[in-house]
Coordinates of C-alpha atoms in Angstrom, one line a residue:
M6 CA 59.9 -89.9 -51.7
R7 CA 57.3 -88.8 -54.2
Y8 CA 54.5 -90.0 -51.9
K9 CA 56.0 -88.0 -49.0
F10 CA 55.7 -84.8 -51.0
L11 CA 52.1 -85.6 -51.9
I12 CA 51.2 -86.4 -48.4
F13 CA 52.9 -83.2 -47.2
G14 CA 51.0 -81.2 -49.8
I15 CA 47.7 -82.7 -48.8
I16 CA 48.4 -82.0 -45.1
F17 CA 49.5 -78.4 -46.0
F18 CA 46.3 -77.7 -47.9
I19 CA 44.2 -79.2 -45.1
C20 CA 45.9 -76.9 -42.6
I21 CA 45.3 -73.9 -44.7
F22 CA 41.7 -74.8 -45.1
V23 CA 41.2 -75.3 -41.4
L24 CA 43.0 -72.0 -40.6
M25 CA 40.8 -70.2 -43.0
E26 CA 37.7 -71.6 -41.4
V27 CA 39.0 -70.7 -37.9
D28 CA 39.9 -67.3 -39.1
K29 CA 36.3 -66.8 -40.5
S30 CA 34.9 -67.8 -37.1
I31 CA 37.3 -65.4 -35.3
Q32 CA 36.5 -62.6 -37.7
A33 CA 32.8 -63.2 -37.3
K34 CA 33.1 -63.0 -33.5
I35 CA 35.2 -59.8 -33.8
L36 CA 32.7 -58.2 -36.1
S37 CA 29.9 -59.3 -33.9
V38 CA 31.5 -57.6 -30.9
S39 CA 32.3 -54.6 -33.0
D40 CA 28.7 -54.3 -34.1
Y41 CA 27.5 -54.6 -30.6
V42 CA 29.9 -51.8 -29.4
K43 CA 28.8 -49.6 -32.4
V44 CA 25.1 -50.1 -31.7
F45 CA 25.6 -49.5 -28.0
F46 CA 27.4 -46.2 -28.6
L47 CA 24.9 -45.1 -31.2
D48 CA 22.0 -46.0 -28.9
S49 CA 23.6 -44.1 -26.1
K50 CA 24.3 -41.1 -28.2
E51 CA 20.7 -41.1 -29.4
D52 CA 19.3 -41.5 -25.9
I53 CA 21.5 -38.6 -24.7
A54 CA 20.4 -36.5 -27.6
N55 CA 16.7 -37.3 -27.0
T56 CA 17.0 -36.7 -23.3
Y57 CA 18.6 -33.3 -23.9
N58 CA 16.1 -32.3 -26.5
K59 CA 13.3 -33.5 -24.3
H60 CA 14.6 -31.5 -21.4
I61 CA 15.0 -28.4 -23.5
D62 CA 11.6 -28.9 -25.0
Q63 CA 10.1 -29.3 -21.5
V64 CA 11.8 -26.1 -20.3
A65 CA 10.5 -24.2 -23.3
R66 CA 7.1 -25.6 -22.9
I67 CA 7.0 -24.8 -19.2
E68 CA 8.1 -21.2 -19.9
S69 CA 5.4 -20.9 -22.6
L70 CA 2.7 -22.4 -20.4
S71 CA 3.8 -20.1 -17.5
A72 CA 3.5 -17.1 -19.8
K73 CA 0.1 -18.3 -21.0
V74 CA -1.1 -18.8 -17.4
Q75 CA 0.0 -15.3 -16.5
D76 CA -1.7 -13.9 -19.6
Y77 CA -4.8 -15.9 -18.7
D78 CA -5.0 -14.5 -15.2
R79 CA -4.5 -11.0 -16.4
L80 CA -7.1 -11.4 -19.1
K81 CA -9.6 -12.9 -16.6
L82 CA -9.2 -9.8 -14.4
E83 CA -9.5 -7.4 -17.3
I84 CA -12.6 -9.2 -18.6
Q85 CA -14.1 -9.0 -15.1
A86 CA -13.5 -5.2 -15.1
L87 CA -15.1 -4.8 -18.5
R88 CA -18.1 -6.9 -17.5
D89 CA -18.6 -4.8 -14.4
D90 CA -18.4 -1.6 -16.4
R91 CA -20.9 -2.9 -18.9
D92 CA -23.3 -3.8 -16.1
K93 CA -23.0 -0.4 -14.5
L94 CA -23.5 1.4 -17.8
H95 CA -26.5 -0.8 -18.5
N96 CA -28.0 0.1 -15.1
L97 CA -27.4 3.8 -15.6
I98 CA -29.3 4.0 -18.9
G99 CA -32.0 6.7 -18.6
I100 CA -30.8 7.9 -15.2
G101 CA -28.3 10.6 -16.4
G102 CA -25.4 9.8 -14.1
I103 CA -22.2 8.1 -15.2
T104 CA -19.7 6.3 -12.9
Y105 CA -16.7 4.7 -14.5
A106 CA -13.4 3.4 -13.4
T107 CA -10.0 2.8 -15.1
S108 CA -7.8 0.0 -13.8
E109 CA -4.3 -1.1 -14.4
I110 CA -3.1 -4.6 -13.5
H111 CA 0.6 -5.1 -12.8
P112 CA 2.6 -8.3 -11.9
A113 CA 4.5 -8.4 -8.6
R114 CA 6.4 -10.9 -6.5
I115 CA 6.2 -11.6 -2.8
I116 CA 9.9 -11.5 -1.8
S117 CA 9.7 -11.9 2.0
F118 CA 7.6 -11.5 5.1
A119 CA 7.8 -8.0 6.6
T120 CA 8.2 -9.3 10.2
L121 CA 9.6 -12.6 11.4
G122 CA 6.8 -15.0 12.4
Q123 CA 4.0 -12.7 11.0
R124 CA 2.7 -14.2 7.8
D125 CA 0.1 -11.6 7.0
R126 CA 2.5 -8.8 6.1
V127 CA 4.8 -9.1 3.1
W128 CA 7.2 -7.1 0.9
L129 CA 6.4 -7.0 -2.8
N130 CA 8.8 -6.4 -5.6
T131 CA 7.3 -4.7 -8.7
D132 CA 8.2 -2.1 -11.3
L133 CA 6.8 1.1 -10.0
S134 CA 7.5 3.0 -13.2
R135 CA 4.7 1.1 -14.9
Y136 CA 2.1 2.3 -12.4
R137 CA -0.5 5.0 -13.1
Q138 CA 1.2 8.4 -13.2
G139 CA -0.4 11.3 -11.4
G140 CA -1.2 11.7 -7.8
N141 CA 0.8 10.5 -4.8
L142 CA 1.6 6.9 -4.6
E143 CA 1.6 7.1 -0.8
D144 CA -2.1 8.1 -0.9
R145 CA -3.2 5.1 -2.9
I146 CA -4.2 1.6 -1.8
F147 CA -3.8 -1.3 -4.2
G148 CA -5.6 -4.6 -4.3
I149 CA -3.6 -7.9 -4.3
V150 CA -4.9 -10.8 -6.3
K151 CA -3.5 -14.3 -6.4
D152 CA -5.0 -17.1 -8.5
N153 CA -7.9 -14.8 -9.3
V154 CA -9.0 -14.4 -5.7
A155 CA -8.5 -11.5 -3.3
L156 CA -5.3 -11.8 -1.2
G157 CA -5.1 -8.4 0.6
V158 CA -4.2 -4.8 0.0
A159 CA -0.9 -3.0 -0.5
V160 CA 0.5 0.5 0.1
Y161 CA 3.5 2.4 -0.9
Q162 CA 5.9 3.6 1.7
N163 CA 9.6 4.5 1.9
G164 CA 10.1 3.5 -1.7
R165 CA 8.7 0.0 -1.2
I166 CA 5.4 -1.8 -1.6
E167 CA 4.1 -3.4 1.6
G168 CA 1.3 -5.9 1.5
F169 CA -1.3 -6.5 4.2
L170 CA -2.9 -9.8 3.6
N171 CA -6.4 -11.0 4.6
G172 CA -6.7 -11.1 8.4
N173 CA -4.2 -8.3 9.0
E174 CA -5.5 -5.4 11.1
N175 CA -4.5 -3.0 8.4
C176 CA -6.3 -4.9 5.6
H177 CA -9.6 -3.2 4.9
Y178 CA -11.8 -3.3 1.8
D179 CA -15.5 -3.4 0.9
V180 CA -17.2 -6.7 0.0
Y181 CA -20.6 -8.1 -1.0
I182 CA -22.0 -11.1 0.8
G183 CA -24.4 -13.6 -0.6
E184 CA -26.9 -13.3 -3.5
N185 CA -28.5 -10.3 -1.8
K186 CA -25.2 -8.5 -2.0
A187 CA -25.1 -7.4 1.7
M188 CA -22.4 -4.8 2.1
G189 CA -19.6 -5.2 4.7
I190 CA -16.0 -4.2 5.4
V191 CA -13.1 -6.6 5.9
S192 CA -11.8 -5.7 9.3
G193 CA -8.9 -8.0 10.4
S194 CA -9.4 -11.5 11.6
R195 CA -11.1 -13.6 14.2
N196 CA -10.3 -17.2 15.2
G197 CA -8.1 -17.6 12.1
K198 CA -10.8 -16.4 9.7
I199 CA -11.4 -13.1 7.9
L200 CA -13.6 -10.8 10.0
V201 CA -16.3 -8.8 8.0
D202 CA -18.1 -6.1 10.0
Y203 CA -20.7 -3.4 9.7
I204 CA -23.3 -5.5 7.8
S205 CA -26.9 -4.3 8.0
D206 CA -28.9 -6.6 10.3
W207 CA -32.0 -6.6 8.2
I208 CA -30.3 -8.6 5.4
E209 CA -30.4 -12.4 5.7
I210 CA -26.9 -14.0 5.6
H211 CA -26.3 -17.7 5.9
K212 CA -23.4 -20.0 6.5
G213 CA -22.0 -21.0 3.1
D214 CA -22.8 -17.6 1.4
K215 CA -20.0 -16.5 -1.0
V216 CA -18.1 -13.3 -0.3
F217 CA -16.6 -11.2 -3.1
T218 CA -15.3 -7.7 -3.6
S219 CA -17.7 -4.9 -4.3
G220 CA -15.3 -2.6 -6.1
L221 CA -16.9 0.4 -4.5
D222 CA -13.8 1.3 -2.5
G223 CA -11.6 2.0 -5.5
I224 CA -9.2 -0.8 -4.4
F225 CA -10.4 -4.0 -6.1
L226 CA -12.5 -4.7 -9.2
E227 CA -16.0 -6.0 -8.5
N228 CA -16.8 -9.7 -8.1
I229 CA -13.4 -11.0 -7.2
P230 CA -13.9 -14.0 -4.9
V231 CA -12.8 -13.6 -1.2
G232 CA -14.2 -16.6 0.7
I233 CA -17.1 -18.4 2.2
V234 CA -19.1 -17.4 5.3
E235 CA -18.6 -19.8 8.2
D236 CA -20.3 -18.0 11.1
V237 CA -22.8 -15.1 11.5
R238 CA -23.2 -13.0 14.7
E239 CA -25.2 -10.0 15.8
N240 CA -23.0 -7.2 17.0
Y241 CA -24.5 -4.0 18.5
G242 CA -27.0 -3.3 15.8
Y243 CA -25.2 -4.8 12.9
L244 CA -24.0 -8.2 11.8
S245 CA -20.5 -9.6 11.7
V246 CA -19.4 -12.7 9.9
D247 CA -16.3 -15.0 9.9
V248 CA -15.1 -15.8 6.4
K249 CA -12.9 -18.7 5.4
P250 CA -10.6 -17.1 2.7
Y251 CA -10.0 -18.7 -0.7
A252 CA -6.4 -17.3 -0.9
S253 CA -3.5 -18.3 1.3
V254 CA 0.3 -17.8 1.2
R255 CA 2.1 -21.1 1.7
E256 CA 5.1 -20.0 -0.3
L257 CA 6.5 -16.9 -1.8
S258 CA 4.9 -16.4 -5.2
Y259 CA 3.8 -14.1 -7.9
V260 CA 0.7 -12.0 -7.6
W261 CA -1.2 -9.3 -9.4
I262 CA -1.6 -5.7 -8.1
I263 CA -4.6 -3.7 -9.1
D264 CA -4.1 0.0 -9.6
R265 CA -7.4 1.9 -9.9
E266 CA -8.4 5.4 -10.7
I267 CA -12.1 6.3 -10.3
P268 CA -13.1 9.6 -12.0
Q269 CA -16.8 10.2 -11.4
L270 CA -19.5 12.3 -12.9
G271 CA -22.4 12.4 -10.5
I272 CA -26.1 12.7 -11.3
Q273 CA -26.2 16.4 -10.3
D274 CA -23.2 17.2 -12.5
A275 CA -24.9 15.4 -15.4
Q276 CA -28.1 17.4 -14.9
N277 CA -26.0 20.7 -14.8
E278 CA -24.4 19.6 -18.1
M279 CA -27.8 19.0 -19.6
L280 CA -29.1 22.4 -18.5
K281 CA -26.1 24.0 -20.2
E282 CA -27.3 22.5 -23.5
V283 CA -30.8 23.9 -23.2
P284 CA -31.3 26.7 -25.8
E285 CA -31.7 30.3 -24.4
N286 CA -35.2 30.8 -25.9
E287 CA -36.5 27.8 -24.0
N288 CA -35.1 29.4 -20.8
V289 CA -36.8 32.7 -21.6
E290 CA -40.2 30.9 -22.2
E291 CA -39.8 29.1 -18.9
S292 CA -39.1 32.4 -17.1
A293 CA -42.1 34.0 -18.7
Q294 CA -44.3 31.2 -17.6
V295 CA -43.0 31.5 -14.0
S296 CA -43.7 35.3 -14.0
D297 CA -47.3 34.8 -15.3
N298 CA -47.9 32.2 -12.5
E299 CA -46.6 34.6 -9.9
Q300 CA -48.8 37.4 -11.1
S301 CA -51.9 35.2 -11.0

């Protein structure tokens, strides 16, 4: 009987030991699964947070870069205007005449085509209150620039800004052609290219010459690229050229509108101003000399 209790006790302790070992194995497996689930959820949470932050960061970066690009385009146009004014003032040193221009550059957006199927007339959305005050808006012509190249001209009518793009029969502005700066006028289109007319036939123009705005018409700034000459023809005493434009409208987009004012002081006016500054005694001496000459 005593041995039976001993044997039972030994078997009991062996069972407890086995159960403890089994329990440890089960506990380890449970903890392993739990750790896997925790890591999975933590990794998922971190990935979601990183993706969200990356998206927000990309949006902010895109907005920042877009603003910088717009500022860059505006600054490039303003620098071009300052460079042109500098060159003009340099050329006028010692002549006595002064010609200067003030320009404002405003953002605008092409919102639709003016006529179905006609891609060279568009409606522009812009804040007109920011434009140069004074004068009549309906009497002014604005230059349209996209990606720092000339796209066309715009006019104000019926409370809206309508744009006539390169090639349209109503799109006219002055240009220079080639290194010799042959002057011409954009006058519609021919065979899908910009037509430039009224060029003096004594100036040599070649295929591949670059065309850029002259700024003499009070519409554009000077030296804004327009396109490249593809064909040259003689036309009743003057030359005409077909120009492949740099700018195109494949989609509705943002553009810049140039609003110019050109106050001028001509050479004769400058001379009159200089005469007003001459002292009276010098005028008297000059009159006396003239009288003596007449008597002799």
